[in-house]
Amino acid sequence: MTIEAGQSFTGQPTTARQAGARRPLGELGRAALGRAGRAALLATGRPPVPDALEPLVRVHRRHHPQADLALLARAYRLAEASHRGQKRKSGEPYITHPLAVTMILAQLGAGTTTLVASLLHDTVEDTELTLDQVGAGFGPEVAYLVDGVTKLEKVDFGAAAEAETFRKMLVATGDDVRVMVIKLADRLHNMRTIRHMKPASQVRIAKVTRDVLIPLAERLGIQVLKAELEDIVFATLHPEEHARTRGLMAGHEARPDTLLEPFARKLARQLAETGVAAEVTVRPRHCVSLHRVLLKRAAAPGRDGLPQEPQPADFGRLLVVVEENADCYAVLGELHTCWTPLPGEFKDFVAAPKFNLYQSLHTAVALDGGAVVEVLVRTRRMHGVAETGVVALGDPSPAGPAQDADELDRTDPARPGWLSRLLEWQQETPDPDAFWSALTADLAGDREITVVTESGETLQLRAGASCVDAAYLLGEETGHRCIGARVNGRLTALSTVLRDGDVLAVLTESLPAGGAAQPSGPSPEWLAHARTPAARLAIERWLADHPARLPVVRTGPAGGQPAPPAHRAGERRAAPVAVAGRPGATVRLARCCTPVPPDAVAGYPIRGGTVAVHRTGCPAGQRLRADGRAELEVRWQAEDAPAAGHRVTLRAEALNRPGLLADLTAAISAGGVGIVSAEVEPPQELRVRHTYTVELPEPGALPALMRAMLRVSGVYDVSRPHAPEGIRTRHSGGNGGDRPAPGVRPSWGIHGRSTAFSGLRSPGGIQGASPKPSSDQRTE
């Protein structure tokens, strides 16, 4: 479908009597015929339609045969009288603009109410007509649409007028999507006549169109508007590239089509032979679409190392339109049976529609000569929605969807999900500059992804969103309580970018009953991972309300993974043990066995005069002694306990089940224990091993913590890694003396292949994530 660009609305009559046709003998004269026609109209009580409206009426009746033409005629007369004497930059009468905008909407299939509002959309802004007068003459629905597209005055808002106008328009669109549809048609006609503007104004208007209105047209699914707007913006901002691309298109059109047309005929015959009723056509690419294909060609050098030249198949695609959904897959079967499909090129947007309700099957097949042709398959209903988006769904009705609406109408066209989210965060951004920046950033992602939670909830996120964005999409409280995430069954970093179809679980900390306790809340570095305005605003609001929170400083370890906060390292200024005969010696508690009071410990000198403290019987300590290191006597000093608490590593052996990680982290955080890192090994024979490094507020909390972990459903053993032989600190369910199950690997056997969280948080929190390197298993 194309929107006609060359309509002339000069008020000239277009009826047959104006064409100068000769009158046969015995027939009435022109004057008598005219009087008879007017008498017939008056006799039926149907007022004549103004001549300037006749092209519009013809188009509108194709979509709405029972349209109220009298209402349209009355709106036109009021608009023409209100704008009388006004001129556009081109010198044409101003009434040509609302007529052209209304023609665009009529070609899209918009309803009569939308066309009436379109005819009047500039009257309140540019004439003496008031909104109350519009409402009194045409009803509150038309008045609401006119008010929604009326610009705010610069005299009242200054430089913020444009941003505040778009905010007003978006809020109005939240209640009636037709407001934005009218605005898009208005901008399309203004872009068609942009050559009459000053060069600086052309660039400014084209950039706003590119950054805001084209993405909005994409989100509303109005492809025909979006494509033409893209081409005009391309010609305005990049005239040389546009001229080059248009030249290629003209050269291709001048040559006979020896690829796509023959293939379309062959496919149509094949489908007819199999009994599938289908209409096969060649769908040429518009200018910007072809330019994108050429850029991909240039970026992918051929076998000779030179950029690839455009191929005949680059200039268009095949469109197959069928009657029923099942026919779409029948066509796909014929395509993939008779021609070679390209792996990775098939996309099913019928079973999983895009966020803007777009549905089609996409595939690409290789022909005998090696040419690759893209094919789109859809029903007639899908084709209408693919072309005109929400306009094809009809006017929003307060009574709800029609009784005969099909499954495609399960999304509310008056309030799409992306618009609801946008309206939520715009309320939290009173500053016009901040709103404009957030709006353009939010619209910059030209596609959305679908993520499914493990509980079955579907989340729509912009492409590039992270686990942080998903957490806050589930609710601000969920985001503030987030302590980790699991994607497709594996623990992952909160900064992980989600992909379409991912299965997500947001892990949250449990709070004591009563509601008095507050969640740990987000950290400042979460702002670097938040891609959606809603998440960023929620995080910024939390940080502003909790200024006492110490800032986190990253040191940038290898691999770009988060490092523990620098201020935590400073808290470990005092060692909790003293070395006999070496006062003031630097002491480091070994990470392999994580000793805590009252463990029996021994010290071993290592590089730089530092003394590494291991639990008695730790295999790593025994290796140091076997290497000739002297065993030093050390003792615990309660008065020099580390400010951050005592760090200890615990291992939980369990039967794998959904929600196990969330339940274990909740059991740990419920005791006021901070989680430093968590590691989950891949399950083996339905068994799984979780390893946590935690910080105890005091050593006496360790037994209670291990008992709490053991009470979690499915956990059959909780122990400390590298426990000394004969002095094993273990809590087991049932057979406490049993050896570990043979199917569970030892802790040093994964060599960094599992996914682990790392970083420090306040009690109960996990922050950041990184693969745990195998070097963590080495001695100090």
Short mmCIF file of N, CA and C in Angstrom, two decimals, residues 249-379:
data_model
loop_
_atom_site.label_atom_id
_atom_site.label_comp_id
_atom_site.label_asym_id
_atom_site.label_seq_id
_atom_site.Cartn_x
_atom_site.Cartn_y
_atom_site.Cartn_z
N MET A 249 18.20 2.65 -7.58
CA MET A 249 16.82 2.17 -7.71
C MET A 249 16.27 2.46 -9.10
N ALA A 250 16.55 3.67 -9.62
CA ALA A 250 16.07 4.02 -10.95
C ALA A 250 16.69 3.13 -12.02
N GLY A 251 17.99 2.85 -11.87
CA GLY A 251 18.64 1.97 -12.84
C GLY A 251 18.07 0.57 -12.81
N HIS A 252 17.75 0.07 -11.59
CA HIS A 252 17.17 -1.26 -11.50
C HIS A 252 15.77 -1.29 -12.10
N GLU A 253 14.98 -0.23 -11.85
CA GLU A 253 13.62 -0.19 -12.38
C GLU A 253 13.62 -0.10 -13.90
N ALA A 254 14.65 0.49 -14.48
CA ALA A 254 14.70 0.63 -15.94
C ALA A 254 15.03 -0.69 -16.64
N ARG A 255 15.60 -1.62 -15.90
CA ARG A 255 15.96 -2.91 -16.50
C ARG A 255 14.84 -3.92 -16.27
N PRO A 256 14.66 -4.88 -17.15
CA PRO A 256 13.65 -5.93 -16.93
C PRO A 256 14.03 -6.79 -15.73
N ASP A 257 13.02 -7.18 -14.95
CA ASP A 257 13.25 -8.01 -13.76
C ASP A 257 13.37 -9.46 -14.19
N THR A 258 14.57 -10.00 -14.11
CA THR A 258 14.80 -11.39 -14.52
C THR A 258 14.90 -12.34 -13.33
N LEU A 259 14.64 -11.83 -12.12
CA LEU A 259 14.80 -12.68 -10.93
C LEU A 259 13.51 -12.75 -10.12
N LEU A 260 13.08 -11.63 -9.55
CA LEU A 260 11.98 -11.66 -8.60
C LEU A 260 10.64 -11.96 -9.27
N GLU A 261 10.34 -11.29 -10.38
CA GLU A 261 9.07 -11.53 -11.06
C GLU A 261 8.94 -12.98 -11.54
N PRO A 262 9.95 -13.55 -12.23
CA PRO A 262 9.83 -14.96 -12.62
C PRO A 262 9.67 -15.89 -11.42
N PHE A 263 10.40 -15.60 -10.33
CA PHE A 263 10.28 -16.46 -9.15
C PHE A 263 8.88 -16.33 -8.54
N ALA A 264 8.31 -15.12 -8.54
CA ALA A 264 6.96 -14.93 -8.00
C ALA A 264 5.95 -15.75 -8.81
N ARG A 265 6.08 -15.74 -10.14
CA ARG A 265 5.15 -16.52 -10.96
C ARG A 265 5.32 -18.02 -10.72
N LYS A 266 6.56 -18.45 -10.58
CA LYS A 266 6.82 -19.87 -10.34
C LYS A 266 6.25 -20.31 -8.99
N LEU A 267 6.43 -19.46 -7.96
CA LEU A 267 5.90 -19.79 -6.64
C LEU A 267 4.38 -19.81 -6.66
N ALA A 268 3.76 -18.85 -7.38
CA ALA A 268 2.30 -18.82 -7.46
C ALA A 268 1.77 -20.09 -8.12
N ARG A 269 2.44 -20.58 -9.18
CA ARG A 269 2.00 -21.83 -9.83
C ARG A 269 2.15 -23.00 -8.88
N GLN A 270 3.25 -23.02 -8.13
CA GLN A 270 3.48 -24.13 -7.21
C GLN A 270 2.41 -24.16 -6.12
N LEU A 271 2.05 -23.01 -5.61
CA LEU A 271 1.03 -22.96 -4.57
C LEU A 271 -0.34 -23.32 -5.13
N ALA A 272 -0.62 -22.89 -6.36
CA ALA A 272 -1.91 -23.23 -6.97
C ALA A 272 -2.03 -24.74 -7.16
N GLU A 273 -0.93 -25.39 -7.55
CA GLU A 273 -0.96 -26.85 -7.75
C GLU A 273 -1.21 -27.59 -6.45
N THR A 274 -0.78 -27.03 -5.33
CA THR A 274 -0.98 -27.68 -4.04
C THR A 274 -2.28 -27.27 -3.37
N GLY A 275 -3.06 -26.39 -4.01
CA GLY A 275 -4.36 -26.02 -3.48
C GLY A 275 -4.34 -24.91 -2.46
N VAL A 276 -3.27 -24.15 -2.38
CA VAL A 276 -3.18 -23.04 -1.43
C VAL A 276 -3.52 -21.75 -2.17
N ALA A 277 -4.61 -21.11 -1.77
CA ALA A 277 -5.01 -19.84 -2.39
C ALA A 277 -4.11 -18.73 -1.85
N ALA A 278 -3.34 -18.13 -2.75
CA ALA A 278 -2.37 -17.13 -2.31
C ALA A 278 -2.17 -16.09 -3.39
N GLU A 279 -1.83 -14.90 -2.98
CA GLU A 279 -1.49 -13.81 -3.89
C GLU A 279 -0.01 -13.50 -3.70
N VAL A 280 0.78 -13.69 -4.74
CA VAL A 280 2.23 -13.51 -4.67
C VAL A 280 2.61 -12.26 -5.46
N THR A 281 3.26 -11.34 -4.79
CA THR A 281 3.68 -10.09 -5.44
C THR A 281 5.12 -9.78 -5.06
N VAL A 282 5.73 -8.95 -5.89
CA VAL A 282 7.07 -8.44 -5.57
C VAL A 282 6.90 -7.13 -4.81
N ARG A 283 7.56 -7.05 -3.67
CA ARG A 283 7.45 -5.87 -2.81
C ARG A 283 8.77 -5.10 -2.87
N PRO A 284 8.84 -4.02 -3.64
CA PRO A 284 10.11 -3.27 -3.74
C PRO A 284 10.49 -2.65 -2.40
N ARG A 285 11.76 -2.55 -2.16
CA ARG A 285 12.24 -1.87 -0.96
C ARG A 285 12.15 -0.37 -1.16
N HIS A 286 11.88 0.35 -0.06
CA HIS A 286 11.95 1.80 -0.16
C HIS A 286 13.40 2.24 0.00
N CYS A 287 13.66 3.51 -0.15
CA CYS A 287 15.02 4.00 -0.29
C CYS A 287 15.90 3.67 0.91
N VAL A 288 15.41 3.96 2.11
CA VAL A 288 16.20 3.72 3.31
C VAL A 288 16.44 2.23 3.51
N SER A 289 15.44 1.41 3.24
CA SER A 289 15.61 -0.04 3.38
C SER A 289 16.71 -0.54 2.45
N LEU A 290 16.70 -0.07 1.20
CA LEU A 290 17.76 -0.47 0.27
C LEU A 290 19.12 0.05 0.73
N HIS A 291 19.15 1.26 1.26
CA HIS A 291 20.42 1.81 1.74
C HIS A 291 21.01 0.96 2.86
N ARG A 292 20.15 0.46 3.74
CA ARG A 292 20.64 -0.41 4.82
C ARG A 292 21.22 -1.70 4.25
N VAL A 293 20.57 -2.25 3.24
CA VAL A 293 21.10 -3.48 2.60
C VAL A 293 22.45 -3.20 1.97
N LEU A 294 22.59 -2.05 1.32
CA LEU A 294 23.86 -1.70 0.69
C LEU A 294 24.97 -1.51 1.71
N LEU A 295 24.62 -0.95 2.87
CA LEU A 295 25.62 -0.80 3.93
C LEU A 295 26.10 -2.16 4.42
N LYS A 296 25.17 -3.12 4.54
CA LYS A 296 25.58 -4.47 4.94
C LYS A 296 26.47 -5.10 3.88
N ARG A 297 26.15 -4.87 2.62
CA ARG A 297 26.98 -5.39 1.53
C ARG A 297 28.39 -4.81 1.61
N ALA A 298 28.46 -3.49 1.84
CA ALA A 298 29.77 -2.85 1.89
C ALA A 298 30.59 -3.30 3.09
N ALA A 299 29.90 -3.64 4.19
CA ALA A 299 30.62 -4.06 5.40
C ALA A 299 31.08 -5.50 5.33
N ALA A 300 30.56 -6.28 4.39
CA ALA A 300 30.93 -7.69 4.28
C ALA A 300 31.66 -7.91 2.95
N PRO A 301 32.99 -7.84 2.93
CA PRO A 301 33.73 -8.01 1.67
C PRO A 301 33.54 -9.40 1.09
N GLY A 302 33.60 -9.47 -0.22
CA GLY A 302 33.45 -10.75 -0.91
C GLY A 302 34.72 -11.57 -0.85
N ARG A 303 34.74 -12.62 -1.66
CA ARG A 303 35.90 -13.52 -1.65
C ARG A 303 37.17 -12.83 -2.12
N ASP A 304 37.01 -11.79 -2.95
CA ASP A 304 38.17 -11.05 -3.43
C ASP A 304 38.60 -9.95 -2.48
N GLY A 305 37.90 -9.83 -1.33
CA GLY A 305 38.25 -8.81 -0.35
C GLY A 305 37.66 -7.45 -0.64
N LEU A 306 36.96 -7.30 -1.75
CA LEU A 306 36.35 -6.02 -2.11
C LEU A 306 34.90 -5.99 -1.66
N PRO A 307 34.36 -4.78 -1.42
CA PRO A 307 32.94 -4.68 -1.03
C PRO A 307 32.04 -5.30 -2.09
N GLN A 308 30.97 -5.96 -1.64
CA GLN A 308 30.07 -6.63 -2.58
C GLN A 308 29.17 -5.62 -3.29
N GLU A 309 28.94 -5.87 -4.54
CA GLU A 309 28.04 -5.04 -5.33
C GLU A 309 26.59 -5.44 -5.02
N PRO A 310 25.64 -4.49 -5.15
CA PRO A 310 24.23 -4.85 -4.91
C PRO A 310 23.76 -5.90 -5.91
N GLN A 311 22.95 -6.82 -5.42
CA GLN A 311 22.41 -7.90 -6.25
C GLN A 311 20.96 -7.60 -6.61
N PRO A 312 20.45 -8.19 -7.69
CA PRO A 312 19.04 -7.93 -8.05
C PRO A 312 18.06 -8.24 -6.93
N ALA A 313 18.36 -9.26 -6.12
CA ALA A 313 17.44 -9.62 -5.03
C ALA A 313 17.44 -8.60 -3.90
N ASP A 314 18.43 -7.70 -3.88
CA ASP A 314 18.48 -6.68 -2.82
C ASP A 314 17.41 -5.62 -2.99
N PHE A 315 16.84 -5.50 -4.18
CA PHE A 315 15.93 -4.40 -4.45
C PHE A 315 14.48 -4.71 -4.08
N GLY A 316 14.20 -5.91 -3.63
CA GLY A 316 12.83 -6.23 -3.27
C GLY A 316 12.73 -7.58 -2.58
N ARG A 317 11.53 -7.87 -2.11
CA ARG A 317 11.22 -9.14 -1.48
C ARG A 317 9.89 -9.65 -2.02
N LEU A 318 9.65 -10.92 -1.85
CA LEU A 318 8.37 -11.49 -2.25
C LEU A 318 7.40 -11.43 -1.08
N LEU A 319 6.17 -11.03 -1.37
CA LEU A 319 5.11 -11.01 -0.37
C LEU A 319 4.03 -12.00 -0.79
N VAL A 320 3.73 -12.94 0.10
CA VAL A 320 2.70 -13.94 -0.15
C VAL A 320 1.57 -13.69 0.84
N VAL A 321 0.39 -13.39 0.33
CA VAL A 321 -0.78 -13.10 1.17
C VAL A 321 -1.77 -14.24 1.00
N VAL A 322 -2.17 -14.86 2.12
CA VAL A 322 -3.09 -16.00 2.12
C VAL A 322 -4.32 -15.66 2.96
N GLU A 323 -5.22 -16.63 3.08
CA GLU A 323 -6.48 -16.37 3.78
C GLU A 323 -6.43 -16.73 5.26
N GLU A 324 -5.86 -17.87 5.59
CA GLU A 324 -5.89 -18.39 6.95
C GLU A 324 -4.49 -18.52 7.52
N ASN A 325 -4.42 -18.54 8.87
CA ASN A 325 -3.12 -18.70 9.53
C ASN A 325 -2.44 -20.00 9.12
N ALA A 326 -3.23 -21.07 9.02
CA ALA A 326 -2.64 -22.36 8.66
C ALA A 326 -2.02 -22.32 7.27
N ASP A 327 -2.59 -21.49 6.37
CA ASP A 327 -2.03 -21.39 5.03
C ASP A 327 -0.63 -20.79 5.04
N CYS A 328 -0.33 -19.96 6.04
CA CYS A 328 1.02 -19.39 6.13
C CYS A 328 2.06 -20.50 6.24
N TYR A 329 1.76 -21.48 7.09
CA TYR A 329 2.72 -22.57 7.29
C TYR A 329 2.71 -23.54 6.10
N ALA A 330 1.58 -23.62 5.42
CA ALA A 330 1.56 -24.44 4.19
C ALA A 330 2.46 -23.82 3.13
N VAL A 331 2.41 -22.51 2.98
CA VAL A 331 3.30 -21.83 2.04
C VAL A 331 4.75 -22.03 2.45
N LEU A 332 5.02 -21.92 3.75
CA LEU A 332 6.39 -22.12 4.23
C LEU A 332 6.88 -23.52 3.89
N GLY A 333 6.00 -24.52 4.05
CA GLY A 333 6.39 -25.89 3.72
C GLY A 333 6.75 -26.06 2.26
N GLU A 334 5.96 -25.45 1.37
CA GLU A 334 6.26 -25.52 -0.05
C GLU A 334 7.59 -24.82 -0.37
N LEU A 335 7.80 -23.67 0.22
CA LEU A 335 9.05 -22.94 -0.03
C LEU A 335 10.26 -23.76 0.38
N HIS A 336 10.21 -24.32 1.58
CA HIS A 336 11.37 -25.05 2.09
C HIS A 336 11.52 -26.42 1.46
N THR A 337 10.47 -26.91 0.82
CA THR A 337 10.56 -28.20 0.13
C THR A 337 11.12 -28.03 -1.28
N CYS A 338 10.67 -27.00 -1.97
CA CYS A 338 11.06 -26.83 -3.38
C CYS A 338 12.34 -26.02 -3.55
N TRP A 339 12.70 -25.23 -2.57
CA TRP A 339 13.93 -24.44 -2.65
C TRP A 339 14.71 -24.60 -1.35
N THR A 340 15.96 -24.24 -1.38
CA THR A 340 16.84 -24.45 -0.23
C THR A 340 16.72 -23.28 0.74
N PRO A 341 16.22 -23.53 1.96
CA PRO A 341 16.12 -22.42 2.93
C PRO A 341 17.49 -22.11 3.53
N LEU A 342 17.69 -20.85 3.86
CA LEU A 342 18.94 -20.44 4.49
C LEU A 342 18.83 -20.60 6.01
N PRO A 343 19.74 -21.32 6.62
CA PRO A 343 19.69 -21.49 8.08
C PRO A 343 19.79 -20.14 8.78
N GLY A 344 18.99 -19.98 9.80
CA GLY A 344 19.04 -18.77 10.61
C GLY A 344 18.23 -17.62 10.07
N GLU A 345 17.64 -17.76 8.88
CA GLU A 345 16.87 -16.67 8.29
C GLU A 345 15.37 -16.79 8.56
N PHE A 346 14.94 -17.91 9.12
CA PHE A 346 13.51 -18.09 9.38
C PHE A 346 13.12 -17.43 10.71
N LYS A 347 12.06 -16.62 10.65
CA LYS A 347 11.52 -15.97 11.86
C LYS A 347 10.00 -16.11 11.84
N ASP A 348 9.47 -16.57 12.97
CA ASP A 348 8.03 -16.79 13.08
C ASP A 348 7.42 -15.68 13.93
N PHE A 349 6.93 -14.63 13.26
CA PHE A 349 6.22 -13.56 13.96
C PHE A 349 4.71 -13.78 13.93
N VAL A 350 4.27 -14.95 13.46
CA VAL A 350 2.85 -15.29 13.53
C VAL A 350 2.53 -15.84 14.91
N ALA A 351 3.31 -16.82 15.33
CA ALA A 351 3.11 -17.38 16.67
C ALA A 351 3.54 -16.41 17.76
N ALA A 352 4.54 -15.59 17.48
CA ALA A 352 5.04 -14.62 18.47
C ALA A 352 5.08 -13.25 17.82
N PRO A 353 3.94 -12.50 17.83
CA PRO A 353 3.92 -11.18 17.18
C PRO A 353 4.90 -10.22 17.82
N LYS A 354 5.33 -9.24 17.03
CA LYS A 354 6.18 -8.18 17.56
C LYS A 354 5.38 -7.29 18.50
N PHE A 355 6.10 -6.44 19.22
CA PHE A 355 5.44 -5.57 20.19
C PHE A 355 4.43 -4.62 19.55
N ASN A 356 4.58 -4.34 18.24
CA ASN A 356 3.65 -3.44 17.55
C ASN A 356 2.58 -4.21 16.78
N LEU A 357 2.33 -5.46 17.18
CA LEU A 357 1.29 -6.33 16.62
C LEU A 357 1.63 -6.89 15.25
N TYR A 358 2.83 -6.64 14.74
CA TYR A 358 3.24 -7.14 13.42
C TYR A 358 3.29 -8.66 13.44
N GLN A 359 2.70 -9.27 12.39
CA GLN A 359 2.73 -10.72 12.24
C GLN A 359 3.07 -11.08 10.80
N SER A 360 4.02 -11.97 10.65
CA SER A 360 4.41 -12.51 9.34
C SER A 360 5.38 -13.65 9.58
N LEU A 361 5.51 -14.49 8.59
CA LEU A 361 6.60 -15.46 8.55
C LEU A 361 7.69 -14.89 7.65
N HIS A 362 8.91 -14.89 8.12
CA HIS A 362 10.05 -14.42 7.33
C HIS A 362 10.95 -15.61 7.02
N THR A 363 11.35 -15.73 5.79
CA THR A 363 12.30 -16.76 5.42
C THR A 363 13.10 -16.28 4.22
N ALA A 364 14.14 -17.00 3.90
CA ALA A 364 14.97 -16.70 2.72
C ALA A 364 15.36 -18.03 2.09
N VAL A 365 15.26 -18.10 0.77
CA VAL A 365 15.59 -19.34 0.05
C VAL A 365 16.59 -19.02 -1.04
N ALA A 366 17.40 -20.03 -1.35
CA ALA A 366 18.39 -19.90 -2.41
C ALA A 366 17.82 -20.51 -3.70
N LEU A 367 17.89 -19.74 -4.78
CA LEU A 367 17.40 -20.21 -6.07
C LEU A 367 18.48 -21.01 -6.79
N ASP A 368 18.14 -21.52 -7.94
CA ASP A 368 19.06 -22.39 -8.67
C ASP A 368 20.36 -21.68 -9.02
N GLY A 369 20.29 -20.41 -9.35
CA GLY A 369 21.50 -19.69 -9.72
C GLY A 369 22.32 -19.20 -8.55
N GLY A 370 21.87 -19.48 -7.32
CA GLY A 370 22.61 -19.04 -6.14
C GLY A 370 22.08 -17.76 -5.53
N ALA A 371 21.16 -17.08 -6.20
CA ALA A 371 20.59 -15.85 -5.65
C ALA A 371 19.72 -16.18 -4.44
N VAL A 372 19.76 -15.31 -3.45
CA VAL A 372 18.99 -15.48 -2.22
C VAL A 372 17.84 -14.49 -2.23
N VAL A 373 16.62 -15.00 -2.06
CA VAL A 373 15.42 -14.18 -2.10
C VAL A 373 14.72 -14.26 -0.74
N GLU A 374 14.37 -13.10 -0.20
CA GLU A 374 13.61 -13.05 1.03
C GLU A 374 12.13 -13.13 0.72
N VAL A 375 11.38 -13.85 1.56
CA VAL A 375 9.95 -14.05 1.35
C VAL A 375 9.22 -13.75 2.66
N LEU A 376 8.14 -12.98 2.55
CA LEU A 376 7.25 -12.69 3.67
C LEU A 376 5.92 -13.38 3.41
N VAL A 377 5.38 -14.04 4.43
CA VAL A 377 4.11 -14.75 4.30
C VAL A 377 3.19 -14.27 5.42
N ARG A 378 1.97 -13.85 5.05
CA ARG A 378 1.01 -13.35 6.04
C ARG A 378 -0.41 -13.48 5.49
N THR A 379 -1.39 -13.38 6.37
CA THR A 379 -2.79 -13.36 5.95
C THR A 379 -3.18 -11.92 5.58
#
